[in-house]
Short mmCIF file of C-alpha atoms in Angstrom, two decimals:
data_model
loop_
_atom_site.label_atom_id
_atom_site.label_comp_id
_atom_site.label_asym_id
_atom_site.label_seq_id
_atom_site.Cartn_x
_atom_site.Cartn_y
_atom_site.Cartn_z
CA UNK A 1 -75.92 -161.75 133.22
CA UNK A 2 -72.97 -159.46 132.98
CA UNK A 3 -69.54 -160.52 134.20
CA UNK A 4 -69.39 -158.30 137.26
CA UNK A 5 -66.39 -157.79 139.51
CA UNK A 6 -66.38 -159.93 142.62
CA UNK A 7 -67.22 -158.51 146.04
CA UNK A 8 -69.25 -155.52 147.08
CA UNK A 9 -68.87 -153.62 143.82
CA UNK A 10 -70.47 -156.50 141.95
CA UNK A 11 -73.31 -156.43 144.48
CA UNK A 12 -73.81 -152.70 143.87
CA UNK A 13 -73.96 -153.32 140.11
CA UNK A 14 -76.77 -155.83 140.76
CA UNK A 15 -78.63 -153.34 142.95
CA UNK A 16 -78.45 -150.70 140.22
CA UNK A 17 -79.80 -153.32 137.82
CA UNK A 18 -82.76 -153.84 140.18
CA UNK A 19 -83.92 -150.23 140.05
CA UNK A 20 -86.83 -150.99 137.65
CA UNK A 21 -87.86 -153.98 139.78
CA UNK A 22 -87.93 -151.76 142.87
CA UNK A 23 -90.07 -149.20 141.06
CA UNK A 24 -92.61 -151.85 140.10
CA UNK A 25 -92.66 -153.29 143.63
CA UNK A 26 -93.24 -149.84 145.16
CA UNK A 27 -96.92 -149.92 144.17
CA UNK A 28 -97.46 -152.80 146.62
CA UNK A 29 -95.63 -151.36 149.62
CA UNK A 30 -97.35 -151.77 152.96
CA UNK A 31 -99.27 -148.65 153.95
CA UNK A 32 -99.93 -147.30 150.47
CA UNK A 33 -103.31 -148.92 149.89
CA UNK A 34 -104.78 -147.49 153.09
CA UNK A 35 -103.11 -144.07 152.79
CA UNK A 36 -105.50 -141.13 152.89
CA UNK A 37 -104.95 -137.40 152.58
CA UNK A 38 -104.58 -135.75 156.00
CA UNK A 39 -107.55 -134.03 157.57
CA UNK A 40 -107.74 -130.37 156.60
CA UNK A 41 -106.04 -128.47 153.81
CA UNK A 42 -102.29 -128.04 153.45
CA UNK A 43 -100.49 -125.26 151.60
CA UNK A 44 -97.20 -126.98 150.85
CA UNK A 45 -95.35 -130.23 151.29
CA UNK A 46 -91.94 -130.53 152.93
CA UNK A 47 -89.92 -133.73 152.59
CA UNK A 48 -87.48 -134.04 155.49
CA UNK A 49 -84.62 -136.40 154.84
CA UNK A 50 -80.94 -136.81 154.15
CA UNK A 51 -78.78 -138.55 151.55
CA UNK A 52 -80.47 -141.37 149.67
CA UNK A 53 -83.84 -140.61 151.27
CA UNK A 54 -83.84 -136.90 150.42
CA UNK A 55 -82.78 -137.34 146.80
CA UNK A 56 -86.17 -138.84 145.93
CA UNK A 57 -87.70 -135.43 146.68
CA UNK A 58 -85.28 -133.64 144.38
CA UNK A 59 -85.92 -136.10 141.55
CA UNK A 60 -89.71 -135.85 141.91
CA UNK A 61 -89.89 -132.05 142.07
CA UNK A 62 -90.23 -131.69 138.27
CA UNK A 63 -93.44 -133.74 138.47
CA UNK A 64 -95.13 -131.19 140.75
CA UNK A 65 -93.68 -127.94 139.43
CA UNK A 66 -97.01 -126.87 137.91
CA UNK A 67 -99.12 -127.80 140.94
CA UNK A 68 -100.53 -125.12 143.28
CA UNK A 69 -98.94 -126.88 146.27
CA UNK A 70 -95.14 -126.70 146.33
CA UNK A 71 -92.85 -129.60 147.27
CA UNK A 72 -89.67 -128.59 149.09
CA UNK A 73 -86.82 -130.74 150.43
CA UNK A 74 -85.34 -130.06 153.87
CA UNK A 75 -81.90 -131.46 154.73
CA UNK A 76 -81.24 -130.26 158.27
CA UNK A 77 -82.24 -130.41 161.91
CA UNK A 78 -85.40 -128.68 163.17
CA UNK A 79 -87.62 -126.95 160.58
CA UNK A 80 -87.80 -123.65 158.66
CA UNK A 81 -89.69 -120.88 160.46
CA UNK A 82 -92.55 -120.89 157.93
CA UNK A 83 -93.61 -124.48 158.63
CA UNK A 84 -96.94 -124.64 160.45
CA UNK A 85 -100.00 -126.86 160.84
CA UNK A 86 -100.88 -126.33 157.16
CA UNK A 87 -97.56 -127.87 156.02
CA UNK A 88 -97.61 -131.58 155.24
CA UNK A 89 -94.40 -133.24 156.41
CA UNK A 90 -93.07 -136.29 154.58
CA UNK A 91 -90.58 -137.78 157.03
CA UNK A 92 -88.22 -139.91 154.92
CA UNK A 93 -85.45 -142.02 156.42
CA UNK A 94 -84.59 -145.42 155.02
CA UNK A 95 -83.12 -146.67 158.30
CA UNK A 96 -85.60 -144.74 160.38
CA UNK A 97 -82.78 -143.53 162.61
CA UNK A 98 -81.36 -140.52 160.76
CA UNK A 99 -80.90 -137.96 163.50
CA UNK A 100 -81.53 -134.86 161.37
CA UNK A 101 -84.80 -136.32 160.07
CA UNK A 102 -85.91 -137.34 163.57
CA UNK A 103 -85.14 -133.85 164.84
CA UNK A 104 -87.29 -132.33 162.08
CA UNK A 105 -90.05 -134.84 162.82
CA UNK A 106 -90.10 -133.97 166.52
CA UNK A 107 -90.44 -130.28 165.69
CA UNK A 108 -93.17 -131.03 163.13
CA UNK A 109 -95.20 -132.87 165.75
CA UNK A 110 -94.70 -130.00 168.19
CA UNK A 111 -96.08 -127.56 165.60
CA UNK A 112 -99.07 -129.76 164.84
CA UNK A 113 -98.10 -130.60 161.28
CA UNK A 114 -99.71 -133.55 159.51
CA UNK A 115 -97.05 -136.23 158.91
CA UNK A 116 -96.57 -139.21 156.61
CA UNK A 117 -93.55 -141.47 157.21
CA UNK A 118 -91.56 -143.33 154.57
CA UNK A 119 -89.11 -145.76 156.19
CA UNK A 120 -88.03 -149.37 156.65
CA UNK A 121 -88.21 -149.21 160.45
CA UNK A 122 -86.23 -147.71 163.33
CA UNK A 123 -87.32 -144.78 165.46
CA UNK A 124 -89.34 -143.27 162.63
CA UNK A 125 -91.49 -146.42 162.40
CA UNK A 126 -91.92 -146.37 166.19
CA UNK A 127 -93.06 -142.73 166.03
CA UNK A 128 -95.53 -143.58 163.27
CA UNK A 129 -96.97 -146.28 165.54
CA UNK A 130 -97.63 -143.65 168.22
CA UNK A 131 -94.47 -143.57 170.31
CA UNK A 132 -94.01 -140.04 171.67
CA UNK A 133 -97.26 -138.65 170.29
CA UNK A 134 -100.17 -139.29 167.97
CA UNK A 135 -99.64 -142.03 165.39
CA UNK A 136 -99.39 -141.09 161.72
CA UNK A 137 -99.51 -142.97 158.40
CA UNK A 138 -96.40 -144.82 157.29
CA UNK A 139 -95.31 -146.41 154.02
CA UNK A 140 -93.02 -149.35 154.82
CA UNK A 141 -89.90 -149.93 152.72
CA UNK A 142 -88.05 -153.28 152.55
CA UNK A 143 -85.00 -153.20 154.81
CA UNK A 144 -81.46 -154.51 154.53
CA UNK A 145 -80.13 -152.38 151.68
CA UNK A 146 -77.62 -149.53 151.52
CA UNK A 147 -79.92 -146.47 151.62
CA UNK A 148 -78.64 -145.19 148.27
CA UNK A 149 -79.51 -148.56 146.71
CA UNK A 150 -83.15 -148.40 147.86
CA UNK A 151 -84.01 -145.46 145.60
CA UNK A 152 -86.57 -147.37 143.54
CA UNK A 153 -88.60 -148.19 146.66
CA UNK A 154 -88.32 -144.75 148.24
CA UNK A 155 -88.91 -142.73 145.08
CA UNK A 156 -91.67 -145.06 143.91
CA UNK A 157 -93.37 -144.71 147.29
CA UNK A 158 -93.07 -140.94 147.15
CA UNK A 159 -94.60 -140.69 143.67
CA UNK A 160 -97.51 -142.91 144.71
CA UNK A 161 -98.03 -140.86 147.91
CA UNK A 162 -98.07 -137.62 145.93
CA UNK A 163 -100.43 -139.22 143.45
CA UNK A 164 -102.87 -140.07 146.24
CA UNK A 165 -102.62 -136.48 147.42
CA UNK A 166 -103.52 -135.24 143.94
CA UNK A 167 -100.11 -133.67 143.31
CA UNK A 168 -98.81 -136.04 140.63
CA UNK A 169 -101.03 -136.90 137.69
CA UNK A 170 -101.11 -140.52 136.50
CA UNK A 171 -98.60 -141.49 139.17
CA UNK A 172 -98.92 -145.25 138.65
CA UNK A 173 -98.54 -144.88 134.89
CA UNK A 174 -95.45 -142.69 135.23
CA UNK A 175 -93.78 -145.16 137.58
CA UNK A 176 -94.64 -148.07 135.28
CA UNK A 177 -93.24 -146.31 132.20
CA UNK A 178 -90.05 -145.42 134.05
CA UNK A 179 -89.60 -149.05 135.10
CA UNK A 180 -90.08 -150.23 131.51
CA UNK A 181 -87.59 -147.69 130.15
CA UNK A 182 -84.93 -148.60 132.72
CA UNK A 183 -85.41 -152.31 132.14
CA UNK A 184 -84.94 -151.72 128.42
CA UNK A 185 -81.75 -149.76 129.04
CA UNK A 186 -80.27 -152.40 131.34
CA UNK A 187 -79.08 -154.63 128.53
CA UNK A 188 -76.96 -151.84 127.07
CA UNK A 189 -75.72 -150.36 130.31
CA UNK A 190 -74.88 -153.71 131.87
CA UNK A 191 -72.13 -154.42 129.34
CA UNK A 192 -69.54 -156.59 131.15
CA UNK A 193 -66.90 -154.73 133.05
CA UNK A 194 -63.73 -154.65 130.99
CA UNK A 195 -65.54 -153.99 127.70
CA UNK A 196 -63.69 -151.63 125.33
CA UNK A 197 -63.47 -148.29 127.18
CA UNK A 198 -64.24 -146.35 124.02
CA UNK A 199 -66.93 -148.76 122.76
CA UNK A 200 -69.44 -147.46 120.27
CA UNK A 201 -72.70 -146.07 121.56
CA UNK A 202 -75.59 -148.53 121.62
CA UNK A 203 -78.95 -147.94 119.93
CA UNK A 204 -80.55 -147.60 123.38
CA UNK A 205 -78.40 -144.61 124.29
CA UNK A 206 -79.49 -141.34 122.69
CA UNK A 207 -77.51 -139.11 120.37
CA UNK A 208 -74.43 -141.32 120.35
CA UNK A 209 -73.89 -140.91 124.09
CA UNK A 210 -70.89 -142.91 125.28
CA UNK A 211 -71.51 -146.01 127.36
CA UNK A 212 -71.34 -145.86 131.16
CA UNK A 213 -68.13 -147.91 131.00
CA UNK A 214 -66.56 -145.44 128.56
CA UNK A 215 -67.47 -142.44 130.72
CA UNK A 216 -66.03 -144.20 133.77
CA UNK A 217 -62.81 -144.88 131.86
CA UNK A 218 -62.50 -141.17 131.10
CA UNK A 219 -63.07 -140.36 134.78
CA UNK A 220 -60.35 -142.69 136.06
CA UNK A 221 -57.67 -140.56 137.71
CA UNK A 222 -59.64 -137.36 137.06
CA UNK A 223 -62.19 -135.25 138.93
CA UNK A 224 -65.71 -135.07 137.44
CA UNK A 225 -67.33 -131.68 136.96
CA UNK A 226 -71.12 -131.98 136.71
CA UNK A 227 -73.03 -129.17 134.98
CA UNK A 228 -76.82 -129.66 134.96
CA UNK A 229 -79.25 -128.18 132.43
CA UNK A 230 -82.90 -127.63 133.36
CA UNK A 231 -84.96 -128.45 136.45
CA UNK A 232 -85.32 -132.21 135.76
CA UNK A 233 -81.53 -132.59 135.68
CA UNK A 234 -80.83 -130.78 138.94
CA UNK A 235 -81.74 -133.70 141.17
CA UNK A 236 -79.88 -136.00 138.78
CA UNK A 237 -76.71 -133.98 139.34
CA UNK A 238 -77.07 -134.24 143.12
CA UNK A 239 -77.61 -138.00 142.86
CA UNK A 240 -74.71 -138.48 140.42
CA UNK A 241 -72.33 -136.56 142.67
CA UNK A 242 -73.41 -138.58 145.71
CA UNK A 243 -72.95 -141.87 143.86
CA UNK A 244 -69.46 -140.88 142.73
CA UNK A 245 -68.66 -139.95 146.33
CA UNK A 246 -70.09 -143.08 147.95
CA UNK A 247 -69.58 -145.77 145.30
CA UNK A 248 -66.44 -144.55 143.52
CA UNK A 249 -64.85 -142.87 146.56
CA UNK A 250 -63.90 -139.70 144.66
CA UNK A 251 -64.74 -136.00 145.02
CA UNK A 252 -66.89 -134.28 142.39
CA UNK A 253 -67.88 -130.73 141.50
CA UNK A 254 -71.48 -129.71 140.82
CA UNK A 255 -72.97 -126.54 139.33
CA UNK A 256 -76.16 -125.50 137.53
CA UNK A 257 -76.79 -123.67 134.27
CA UNK A 258 -77.24 -120.71 133.89
CA UNK A 259 -76.07 -119.74 137.40
CA UNK A 260 -72.64 -121.27 136.83
CA UNK A 261 -72.01 -118.69 134.10
CA UNK A 262 -71.98 -116.03 136.82
CA UNK A 263 -69.31 -117.62 139.03
CA UNK A 264 -68.10 -121.20 138.43
CA UNK A 265 -66.96 -120.39 134.89
CA UNK A 266 -64.17 -118.14 136.16
CA UNK A 267 -62.75 -120.82 138.45
CA UNK A 268 -61.45 -122.87 135.52
CA UNK A 269 -58.54 -120.62 134.59
CA UNK A 270 -56.17 -123.46 135.41
CA UNK A 271 -52.42 -123.67 135.40
CA UNK A 272 -51.17 -125.58 132.38
CA UNK A 273 -50.06 -128.47 134.59
CA UNK A 274 -53.63 -128.89 135.89
CA UNK A 275 -55.35 -128.95 132.52
CA UNK A 276 -56.84 -132.30 131.65
CA UNK A 277 -57.20 -133.37 135.29
CA UNK A 278 -60.97 -132.86 135.15
CA UNK A 279 -63.80 -134.24 133.00
CA UNK A 280 -66.89 -132.15 132.20
CA UNK A 281 -70.26 -133.92 132.21
CA UNK A 282 -73.13 -131.76 130.93
CA UNK A 283 -76.31 -133.42 132.19
CA UNK A 284 -79.74 -132.73 130.71
CA UNK A 285 -81.61 -132.51 127.45
CA UNK A 286 -81.52 -129.62 124.97
CA UNK A 287 -83.63 -126.69 126.12
CA UNK A 288 -86.36 -124.78 124.31
CA UNK A 289 -84.72 -121.57 125.52
CA UNK A 290 -82.27 -120.76 122.74
CA UNK A 291 -80.28 -118.40 124.93
CA UNK A 292 -79.64 -121.18 127.45
CA UNK A 293 -78.47 -123.57 124.73
CA UNK A 294 -76.20 -120.82 123.40
CA UNK A 295 -74.72 -120.43 126.90
CA UNK A 296 -73.96 -124.16 127.05
CA UNK A 297 -72.16 -124.12 123.71
CA UNK A 298 -70.17 -120.97 124.47
CA UNK A 299 -69.26 -122.31 127.91
CA UNK A 300 -67.93 -125.55 126.42
CA UNK A 301 -65.82 -123.57 123.97
CA UNK A 302 -64.44 -121.28 126.68
CA UNK A 303 -63.48 -124.25 128.85
CA UNK A 304 -62.11 -126.43 126.06
CA UNK A 305 -58.47 -125.83 127.01
CA UNK A 306 -58.99 -126.48 130.73
CA UNK A 307 -61.63 -129.23 130.39
CA UNK A 308 -60.82 -130.98 127.11
CA UNK A 309 -62.83 -134.16 127.86
CA UNK A 310 -66.57 -133.51 127.71
CA UNK A 311 -69.66 -135.77 127.69
CA UNK A 312 -73.24 -134.58 127.16
CA UNK A 313 -75.56 -136.96 129.00
CA UNK A 314 -79.08 -137.08 127.55
CA UNK A 315 -82.25 -138.75 128.85
CA UNK A 316 -84.36 -141.52 127.33
CA UNK A 317 -88.12 -142.09 127.52
CA UNK A 318 -91.31 -140.10 127.03
CA UNK A 319 -92.52 -139.10 130.50
CA UNK A 320 -90.66 -136.79 132.83
CA UNK A 321 -90.04 -139.45 135.47
CA UNK A 322 -88.67 -141.95 132.96
CA UNK A 323 -86.34 -139.35 131.49
CA UNK A 324 -85.07 -138.29 134.91
CA UNK A 325 -84.47 -141.86 136.05
CA UNK A 326 -82.77 -142.86 132.80
CA UNK A 327 -80.06 -140.34 133.70
CA UNK A 328 -80.01 -141.49 137.32
CA UNK A 329 -79.46 -145.09 136.28
CA UNK A 330 -76.71 -144.08 133.86
CA UNK A 331 -74.90 -142.18 136.60
CA UNK A 332 -75.28 -145.10 139.01
CA UNK A 333 -73.65 -147.41 136.48
CA UNK A 334 -70.83 -144.96 135.82
CA UNK A 335 -70.06 -144.82 139.55
CA UNK A 336 -69.95 -148.64 139.76
CA UNK A 337 -67.75 -149.01 136.68
CA UNK A 338 -65.38 -146.41 138.13
CA UNK A 339 -65.26 -148.24 141.47
CA UNK A 340 -64.33 -151.42 139.62
CA UNK A 341 -61.64 -149.62 137.61
CA UNK A 342 -60.17 -148.24 140.82
CA UNK A 343 -60.40 -151.56 142.61
CA UNK A 344 -62.45 -150.16 145.50
CA UNK A 345 -65.50 -151.70 147.15
CA UNK A 346 -68.55 -149.61 146.22
CA UNK A 347 -70.66 -150.69 149.19
CA UNK A 348 -68.95 -149.49 152.43
CA UNK A 349 -69.15 -145.83 153.43
CA UNK A 350 -66.52 -145.95 156.15
CA UNK A 351 -66.15 -142.22 156.70
CA UNK A 352 -69.89 -141.81 157.26
CA UNK A 353 -69.87 -144.59 159.84
CA UNK A 354 -66.82 -143.05 161.54
CA UNK A 355 -68.69 -139.74 161.74
CA UNK A 356 -71.71 -141.41 163.31
CA UNK A 357 -69.52 -143.23 165.82
CA UNK A 358 -67.84 -139.98 166.86
CA UNK A 359 -71.19 -138.18 167.20
CA UNK A 360 -72.60 -141.03 169.27
CA UNK A 361 -69.89 -140.43 171.87
CA UNK A 362 -70.63 -136.72 172.22
#
């Protein structure tokens, strides 16, 4: 076992390490075996959630992009105007008490939408049991974790649910492969904290990609700029930014190729004194579209003066889910290494709790 820092940051390292175990355990979650498709047809699926619960929807979207039924993610109160009784609602809240998700759920029930809940308990579990209306199916997640550290359970549950609905092919096999790939990567990415910050890339990391510890060392005292390439990397970028925010307690910038070439690119005409204060992380595998790859290369050259430190983060594995989650796990480790370098506790999210306390008094 790696020599982790003491305290909450060490605990978060261990939780990141458990991601493949959570994925494997997701197949046995209560409620999955008895889950059936809702009565009647549905035209699209809307996952309603926030934070660590919503990100599972973003990460799974590449698995359903070629299906006739779209999967969208809703991060807000109420519901979009187009949602009706032919929209399947996946109400996802790890705690079961996320107020935005509960608001969307209440509106979904008012509109007669079929609902499936994914939660560890709380008001969402009570609603699934029939409180306030008709009961609906629920997949039960183990409780007691920081929501962002329960991703393996929540995402695994979502993939299995979508598999039962016929929207993800070979769902169990994809989850199993992803778990195997992440377990194989753990040995490399769990190098003890304090290892050489510019250590050589390991055989498990593709294309000479720097270790998570080395990337974290480059980020210390700087602001990360995340540029994602391709649909599978978009959810990874959202997750990576959130982990840097919550675990490392730092801000981060996020933009998407090729859209960023039409706006974000111009924002990096920095004063000389500000150059070098940011690190560019280009996330995603090389693309078949040659014009897009050309844009990435030209963009890196144009920003070389303002963003001299650059890492290209590439996935590992065969299947789409494994490749997506290999990048997620890498980003999770980077955020923990950076927390340790800064000497901050990765677990507490004090500002979020302060916000909730203030809202509770309104």
